[in-house]
Amino acid sequence: MSYSHQSMGSGSRSGRGYEFGRTYVVRPKGKHQATIVWLHGLGDNGSSSSQLLESLPLPNIKWICPTAPSRPVSLLGGFPCTAWFDVGEISEDLHDDIEGLDASAAHIANLLSTEPTDVKVGIGGFSMGAAIALYSTTCYALGRYGSGHPYTINLRATIGLSGWLPGWRSLRSKIESSNEATRRAASIPVILAHGTSDDVVPYRFGEKSAHSLAMAGFRQVVFKPYEGLGHYTVPKEMDEVVQWLASRLGLEGWR
């Protein structure tokens, strides 16, 4: 392979003692201007994410691709697989696993905590990975995790593909109760994309996520619908993500 790619183990554990898997890193080919943690979907791993991302024409981005812990998942009847948090059927009444969400958000924040101060940091993901990316973004805006512990990473961009927003019901009231949260929410660019034919995370949840963020004061939300697209990514979608990232993060040397 023509890119610098390394993997490392993880001794980090979630709140329930599930151990996070291997982390894969795709090094920037040019000047290091940004670092983005990319989060895979349910049952996947960081290796497949890194293979997708290393092909993108973004030479100034370092990609960090962790692997979620293997845990029993309610949606699968308790069958264990890699998952950032526990989840049941995707519905308007979905119960949020705050402990699992917090543990994964903290793991991601830890991965970003050692990046150089002049490097912009962001989070992106697909499906369940998009959900934890959006949850982390709300933690950034609020300045705290769901548990109340402080969230200290200064996020500069969020990408959510075919996902949903955990905690959407109470987000607006939480943001509006703090001037600092309102300022932070307005400051971070977010791009969401969703296929209209998604049969795993229905399209309406992508639409609802974008609407909920906007209503809560996230002023830089872009929502991209993809007609006929199922629960997967396509080159056109990734091309739009590339252009959006290069523009929002002010990256040099992208083509």
mmCIF file of C-alpha atoms in Angstrom:
data_model
loop_
_atom_site.group_PDB
_atom_site.id
_atom_site.type_symbol
_atom_site.label_atom_id
_atom_site.label_comp_id
_atom_site.label_asym_id
_atom_site.label_seq_id
_atom_site.Cartn_x
_atom_site.Cartn_y
_atom_site.Cartn_z
ATOM 1 C CA MET A 1 0.000 0.000 0.000
ATOM 2 C CA SER A 2 1.176 3.494 -0.753
ATOM 3 C CA TYR A 3 0.002 5.076 2.485
ATOM 4 C CA SER A 4 1.378 5.013 5.990
ATOM 5 C CA HIS A 5 -0.951 2.762 7.935
ATOM 6 C CA GLN A 6 -0.469 1.453 11.417
ATOM 7 C CA SER A 7 -2.609 -0.341 13.907
ATOM 8 C CA MET A 8 -2.456 -0.491 17.649
ATOM 9 C CA GLY A 9 -4.160 -2.465 20.362
ATOM 10 C CA SER A 10 -6.415 -0.971 22.976
ATOM 11 C CA GLY A 11 -6.394 -1.419 26.718
ATOM 12 C CA SER A 12 -9.338 0.948 27.031
ATOM 13 C CA ARG A 13 -12.569 -0.413 28.428
ATOM 14 C CA SER A 14 -16.142 0.788 28.292
ATOM 15 C CA GLY A 15 -18.180 1.483 31.408
ATOM 16 C CA ARG A 16 -19.420 -2.117 31.522
ATOM 17 C CA GLY A 17 -15.945 -3.576 31.096
ATOM 18 C CA TYR A 18 -16.120 -4.319 27.355
ATOM 19 C CA GLU A 19 -12.705 -3.835 25.779
ATOM 20 C CA PHE A 20 -12.355 -1.649 22.698
ATOM 21 C CA GLY A 21 -10.777 -3.359 19.718
ATOM 22 C CA ARG A 22 -7.847 -2.482 17.495
ATOM 23 C CA THR A 23 -7.361 1.070 16.243
ATOM 24 C CA TYR A 24 -6.158 1.687 12.673
ATOM 25 C CA VAL A 25 -4.443 4.917 11.629
ATOM 26 C CA VAL A 26 -4.114 6.333 8.100
ATOM 27 C CA ARG A 27 -1.315 8.903 8.127
ATOM 28 C CA PRO A 28 -1.558 12.109 6.069
ATOM 29 C CA LYS A 29 0.388 12.117 2.819
ATOM 30 C CA GLY A 30 0.941 15.881 3.017
ATOM 31 C CA LYS A 31 1.039 18.534 5.738
ATOM 32 C CA HIS A 32 -0.945 17.386 8.772
ATOM 33 C CA GLN A 33 -3.790 19.901 9.145
ATOM 34 C CA ALA A 34 -6.640 17.834 10.551
ATOM 35 C CA THR A 35 -7.358 14.591 12.389
ATOM 36 C CA ILE A 36 -10.702 12.842 12.139
ATOM 37 C CA VAL A 37 -11.856 9.809 14.090
ATOM 38 C CA TRP A 38 -14.053 7.668 11.840
ATOM 39 C CA LEU A 39 -16.516 5.242 13.410
ATOM 40 C CA HIS A 40 -17.766 2.066 11.757
ATOM 41 C CA GLY A 41 -21.278 0.646 11.822
ATOM 42 C CA LEU A 42 -22.722 -2.232 13.849
ATOM 43 C CA GLY A 43 -20.719 -5.456 13.475
ATOM 44 C CA ASP A 44 -17.905 -3.847 11.472
ATOM 45 C CA ASN A 45 -14.354 -2.816 12.458
ATOM 46 C CA GLY A 46 -11.791 -0.045 12.061
ATOM 47 C CA SER A 47 -9.846 -1.887 9.365
ATOM 48 C CA SER A 48 -12.623 -1.644 6.762
ATOM 49 C CA SER A 49 -13.049 2.069 7.562
ATOM 50 C CA SER A 50 -9.341 2.737 7.062
ATOM 51 C CA GLN A 51 -9.372 1.029 3.659
ATOM 52 C CA LEU A 52 -12.201 3.309 2.482
ATOM 53 C CA LEU A 53 -10.649 6.483 3.870
ATOM 54 C CA GLU A 54 -7.100 5.984 2.588
ATOM 55 C CA SER A 55 -8.434 6.256 -0.964
ATOM 56 C CA LEU A 56 -9.932 9.737 -0.446
ATOM 57 C CA PRO A 57 -8.060 12.698 -1.974
ATOM 58 C CA LEU A 58 -7.488 14.434 1.379
ATOM 59 C CA PRO A 59 -3.700 14.356 1.877
ATOM 60 C CA ASN A 60 -3.764 16.677 4.905
ATOM 61 C CA ILE A 61 -6.038 14.527 7.077
ATOM 62 C CA LYS A 62 -4.955 11.871 9.545
ATOM 63 C CA TRP A 63 -7.723 9.299 9.993
ATOM 64 C CA ILE A 64 -8.075 7.359 13.240
ATOM 65 C CA CYS A 65 -10.321 4.300 12.892
ATOM 66 C CA PRO A 66 -11.052 2.565 16.194
ATOM 67 C CA THR A 67 -12.945 -0.704 16.611
ATOM 68 C CA ALA A 68 -15.919 -0.868 18.968
ATOM 69 C CA PRO A 69 -16.096 -3.411 21.791
ATOM 70 C CA SER A 70 -17.859 -6.703 21.190
ATOM 71 C CA ARG A 71 -21.000 -6.715 23.362
ATOM 72 C CA PRO A 72 -24.493 -8.200 23.479
ATOM 73 C CA VAL A 73 -26.846 -6.110 21.297
ATOM 74 C CA SER A 74 -30.575 -5.930 22.041
ATOM 75 C CA LEU A 75 -31.418 -5.399 18.362
ATOM 76 C CA LEU A 76 -29.858 -8.808 17.661
ATOM 77 C CA GLY A 77 -31.595 -10.563 20.555
ATOM 78 C CA GLY A 78 -28.523 -10.292 22.759
ATOM 79 C CA PHE A 79 -26.125 -11.741 20.192
ATOM 80 C CA PRO A 80 -22.658 -10.187 20.698
ATOM 81 C CA CYS A 81 -20.970 -8.143 17.986
ATOM 82 C CA THR A 82 -18.940 -4.939 17.702
ATOM 83 C CA ALA A 83 -21.124 -2.037 18.811
ATOM 84 C CA TRP A 84 -20.436 1.436 20.199
ATOM 85 C CA PHE A 85 -23.429 1.117 22.543
ATOM 86 C CA ASP A 86 -26.450 -1.106 23.035
ATOM 87 C CA VAL A 87 -29.372 -0.437 20.711
ATOM 88 C CA GLY A 88 -32.824 -1.877 20.170
ATOM 89 C CA GLU A 89 -35.110 -1.399 17.199
ATOM 90 C CA ILE A 90 -34.600 2.003 15.530
ATOM 91 C CA SER A 91 -37.818 3.872 16.314
ATOM 92 C CA GLU A 92 -39.132 7.154 17.715
ATOM 93 C CA ASP A 93 -39.279 5.466 21.129
ATOM 94 C CA LEU A 94 -35.688 4.212 21.010
ATOM 95 C CA HIS A 95 -34.116 4.002 24.475
ATOM 96 C CA ASP A 96 -30.684 5.641 24.621
ATOM 97 C CA ASP A 97 -27.909 3.642 26.284
ATOM 98 C CA ILE A 98 -26.294 6.679 27.931
ATOM 99 C CA GLU A 99 -23.637 4.639 29.735
ATOM 100 C CA GLY A 100 -22.550 2.991 26.480
ATOM 101 C CA LEU A 101 -22.730 6.270 24.552
ATOM 102 C CA ASP A 102 -20.622 8.049 27.174
ATOM 103 C CA ALA A 103 -18.015 5.269 27.274
ATOM 104 C CA SER A 104 -17.535 5.342 23.489
ATOM 105 C CA ALA A 105 -17.566 9.156 23.336
ATOM 106 C CA ALA A 106 -14.872 9.212 26.042
ATOM 107 C CA HIS A 107 -12.777 6.630 24.153
ATOM 108 C CA ILE A 108 -12.985 8.777 21.005
ATOM 109 C CA ALA A 109 -12.125 11.942 22.943
ATOM 110 C CA ASN A 110 -9.093 10.163 24.399
ATOM 111 C CA LEU A 111 -7.894 9.276 20.886
ATOM 112 C CA LEU A 112 -8.089 12.975 19.919
ATOM 113 C CA SER A 113 -6.629 14.351 23.151
ATOM 114 C CA THR A 114 -2.983 13.906 22.108
ATOM 115 C CA GLU A 115 -3.269 15.594 18.698
ATOM 116 C CA PRO A 116 -1.140 18.747 18.183
ATOM 117 C CA THR A 117 -2.883 21.978 19.189
ATOM 118 C CA ASP A 118 -2.579 23.450 15.672
ATOM 119 C CA VAL A 119 -4.409 20.458 14.124
ATOM 120 C CA LYS A 120 -8.193 20.694 13.687
ATOM 121 C CA VAL A 121 -10.084 17.670 14.984
ATOM 122 C CA GLY A 122 -13.396 16.146 13.970
ATOM 123 C CA ILE A 123 -15.516 13.005 14.150
ATOM 124 C CA GLY A 124 -17.397 11.103 11.469
ATOM 125 C CA GLY A 125 -19.092 7.784 11.028
ATOM 126 C CA PHE A 126 -21.556 5.500 9.307
ATOM 127 C CA SER A 127 -24.850 4.206 10.782
ATOM 128 C CA MET A 128 -24.236 3.487 14.494
ATOM 129 C CA GLY A 129 -20.877 5.231 14.006
ATOM 130 C CA ALA A 130 -22.741 8.320 12.802
ATOM 131 C CA ALA A 131 -24.933 8.130 15.913
ATOM 132 C CA ILE A 132 -21.930 8.192 18.258
ATOM 133 C CA ALA A 133 -20.341 10.985 16.178
ATOM 134 C CA LEU A 134 -23.509 13.072 16.596
ATOM 135 C CA TYR A 135 -23.738 12.211 20.289
ATOM 136 C CA SER A 136 -20.114 13.357 20.735
ATOM 137 C CA THR A 137 -21.027 16.587 18.965
ATOM 138 C CA THR A 138 -23.832 17.266 21.429
ATOM 139 C CA CYS A 139 -21.375 16.535 24.284
ATOM 140 C CA TYR A 140 -19.025 19.117 22.770
ATOM 141 C CA ALA A 141 -21.802 21.720 22.583
ATOM 142 C CA LEU A 142 -22.963 21.043 26.153
ATOM 143 C CA GLY A 143 -19.413 20.814 27.486
ATOM 144 C CA ARG A 144 -20.243 17.557 29.264
ATOM 145 C CA TYR A 145 -21.105 13.919 28.783
ATOM 146 C CA GLY A 146 -24.521 12.534 29.639
ATOM 147 C CA SER A 147 -23.080 11.615 33.059
ATOM 148 C CA GLY A 148 -22.205 15.260 33.690
ATOM 149 C CA HIS A 149 -18.432 14.805 33.464
ATOM 150 C CA PRO A 150 -16.712 17.559 31.418
ATOM 151 C CA TYR A 151 -16.121 17.088 27.684
ATOM 152 C CA THR A 152 -12.919 18.929 26.737
ATOM 153 C CA ILE A 153 -12.265 18.254 23.026
ATOM 154 C CA ASN A 154 -12.676 21.257 20.701
ATOM 155 C CA LEU A 155 -14.453 19.655 17.745
ATOM 156 C CA ARG A 156 -14.307 21.451 14.404
ATOM 157 C CA ALA A 157 -16.402 19.220 12.108
ATOM 158 C CA THR A 158 -18.841 16.291 12.214
ATOM 159 C CA ILE A 159 -19.908 13.870 9.463
ATOM 160 C CA GLY A 160 -22.876 11.534 9.880
ATOM 161 C CA LEU A 161 -23.790 9.070 7.114
ATOM 162 C CA SER A 162 -26.988 6.984 7.357
ATOM 163 C CA GLY A 163 -27.281 7.495 11.104
ATOM 164 C CA TRP A 164 -29.454 9.046 13.793
ATOM 165 C CA LEU A 165 -29.186 11.479 16.699
ATOM 166 C CA PRO A 166 -29.326 9.958 20.197
ATOM 167 C CA GLY A 167 -31.015 12.144 22.803
ATOM 168 C CA TRP A 168 -32.857 14.257 20.255
ATOM 169 C CA ARG A 169 -35.946 14.801 22.422
ATOM 170 C CA SER A 170 -34.204 16.806 25.150
ATOM 171 C CA LEU A 171 -31.377 18.383 23.149
ATOM 172 C CA ARG A 172 -32.995 21.753 22.456
ATOM 173 C CA SER A 173 -33.880 22.469 26.092
ATOM 174 C CA LYS A 174 -30.373 21.487 27.241
ATOM 175 C CA ILE A 175 -28.652 23.716 24.670
ATOM 176 C CA GLU A 176 -30.937 26.688 25.277
ATOM 177 C CA SER A 177 -30.253 26.590 29.022
ATOM 178 C CA SER A 178 -26.617 27.645 28.494
ATOM 179 C CA ASN A 179 -25.169 30.603 26.567
ATOM 180 C CA GLU A 180 -21.895 28.734 26.114
ATOM 181 C CA ALA A 181 -23.696 25.667 24.744
ATOM 182 C CA THR A 182 -25.633 27.897 22.348
ATOM 183 C CA ARG A 183 -22.362 29.445 21.120
ATOM 184 C CA ARG A 184 -20.675 26.098 20.653
ATOM 185 C CA ALA A 185 -23.657 24.577 18.859
ATOM 186 C CA ALA A 186 -23.684 27.481 16.416
ATOM 187 C CA SER A 187 -19.938 27.158 15.778
ATOM 188 C CA ILE A 188 -19.557 23.560 14.577
ATOM 189 C CA PRO A 189 -20.199 22.512 10.968
ATOM 190 C CA VAL A 190 -22.152 19.258 10.583
ATOM 191 C CA ILE A 191 -22.934 17.337 7.395
ATOM 192 C CA LEU A 192 -25.521 14.557 7.372
ATOM 193 C CA ALA A 193 -26.305 12.307 4.405
ATOM 194 C CA HIS A 194 -28.986 9.636 4.110
ATOM 195 C CA GLY A 195 -30.405 7.394 1.418
ATOM 196 C CA THR A 196 -34.144 7.625 0.791
ATOM 197 C CA SER A 197 -34.343 3.814 0.429
ATOM 198 C CA ASP A 198 -32.447 2.974 3.623
ATOM 199 C CA ASP A 199 -34.158 -0.094 5.119
ATOM 200 C CA VAL A 200 -31.927 -0.307 8.224
ATOM 201 C CA VAL A 201 -31.995 3.257 9.567
ATOM 202 C CA PRO A 202 -35.031 4.716 7.779
ATOM 203 C CA TYR A 203 -34.570 8.002 5.930
ATOM 204 C CA ARG A 204 -36.918 9.872 8.274
ATOM 205 C CA PHE A 205 -34.402 9.451 11.110
ATOM 206 C CA GLY A 206 -31.715 11.221 9.111
ATOM 207 C CA GLU A 207 -34.172 14.008 8.322
ATOM 208 C CA LYS A 208 -35.321 14.189 11.950
ATOM 209 C CA SER A 209 -31.709 14.331 13.163
ATOM 210 C CA ALA A 210 -30.910 17.306 10.923
ATOM 211 C CA HIS A 211 -34.122 19.062 11.989
ATOM 212 C CA SER A 212 -33.496 18.424 15.698
ATOM 213 C CA LEU A 213 -29.950 19.773 15.482
ATOM 214 C CA ALA A 214 -31.112 22.884 13.625
ATOM 215 C CA MET A 215 -33.925 23.508 16.122
ATOM 216 C CA ALA A 216 -31.408 23.175 18.980
ATOM 217 C CA GLY A 217 -29.244 25.938 17.507
ATOM 218 C CA PHE A 218 -26.735 24.044 15.364
ATOM 219 C CA ARG A 219 -26.681 26.648 12.607
ATOM 220 C CA GLN A 220 -24.203 24.988 10.254
ATOM 221 C CA VAL A 221 -26.029 21.746 9.508
ATOM 222 C CA VAL A 222 -26.090 20.478 5.920
ATOM 223 C CA PHE A 223 -28.455 17.605 5.093
ATOM 224 C CA LYS A 224 -27.930 15.656 1.860
ATOM 225 C CA PRO A 225 -30.632 13.207 0.732
ATOM 226 C CA TYR A 226 -29.638 10.519 -1.790
ATOM 227 C CA GLU A 227 -32.541 9.312 -3.911
ATOM 228 C CA GLY A 228 -32.812 5.510 -4.049
ATOM 229 C CA LEU A 229 -29.739 4.892 -1.878
ATOM 230 C CA GLY A 230 -29.955 2.067 0.667
ATOM 231 C CA HIS A 231 -27.902 1.532 3.825
ATOM 232 C CA TYR A 232 -24.469 1.964 2.258
ATOM 233 C CA THR A 233 -22.211 4.670 0.835
ATOM 234 C CA VAL A 234 -21.577 5.529 -2.815
ATOM 235 C CA PRO A 235 -18.722 7.445 -4.485
ATOM 236 C CA LYS A 236 -20.872 10.545 -5.123
ATOM 237 C CA GLU A 237 -21.658 10.776 -1.408
ATOM 238 C CA MET A 238 -17.999 10.442 -0.420
ATOM 239 C CA ASP A 239 -17.015 13.032 -3.054
ATOM 240 C CA GLU A 240 -19.396 15.508 -1.430
ATOM 241 C CA VAL A 241 -17.955 14.719 2.007
ATOM 242 C CA VAL A 242 -14.432 15.329 0.637
ATOM 243 C CA GLN A 243 -15.386 18.717 -0.815
ATOM 244 C CA TRP A 244 -17.260 19.711 2.341
ATOM 245 C CA LEU A 245 -14.326 18.786 4.600
ATOM 246 C CA ALA A 246 -11.758 20.531 2.421
ATOM 247 C CA SER A 247 -13.877 23.696 2.417
ATOM 248 C CA ARG A 248 -14.900 23.701 6.080
ATOM 249 C CA LEU A 249 -11.461 22.856 7.423
ATOM 250 C CA GLY A 250 -9.562 25.049 4.955
ATOM 251 C CA LEU A 251 -7.358 22.174 3.766
ATOM 252 C CA GLU A 252 -4.467 22.657 1.372
ATOM 253 C CA GLY A 253 -3.547 20.431 -1.524
ATOM 254 C CA TRP A 254 -6.778 18.522 -2.036
ATOM 255 C CA ARG A 255 -7.782 17.688 -5.581
#
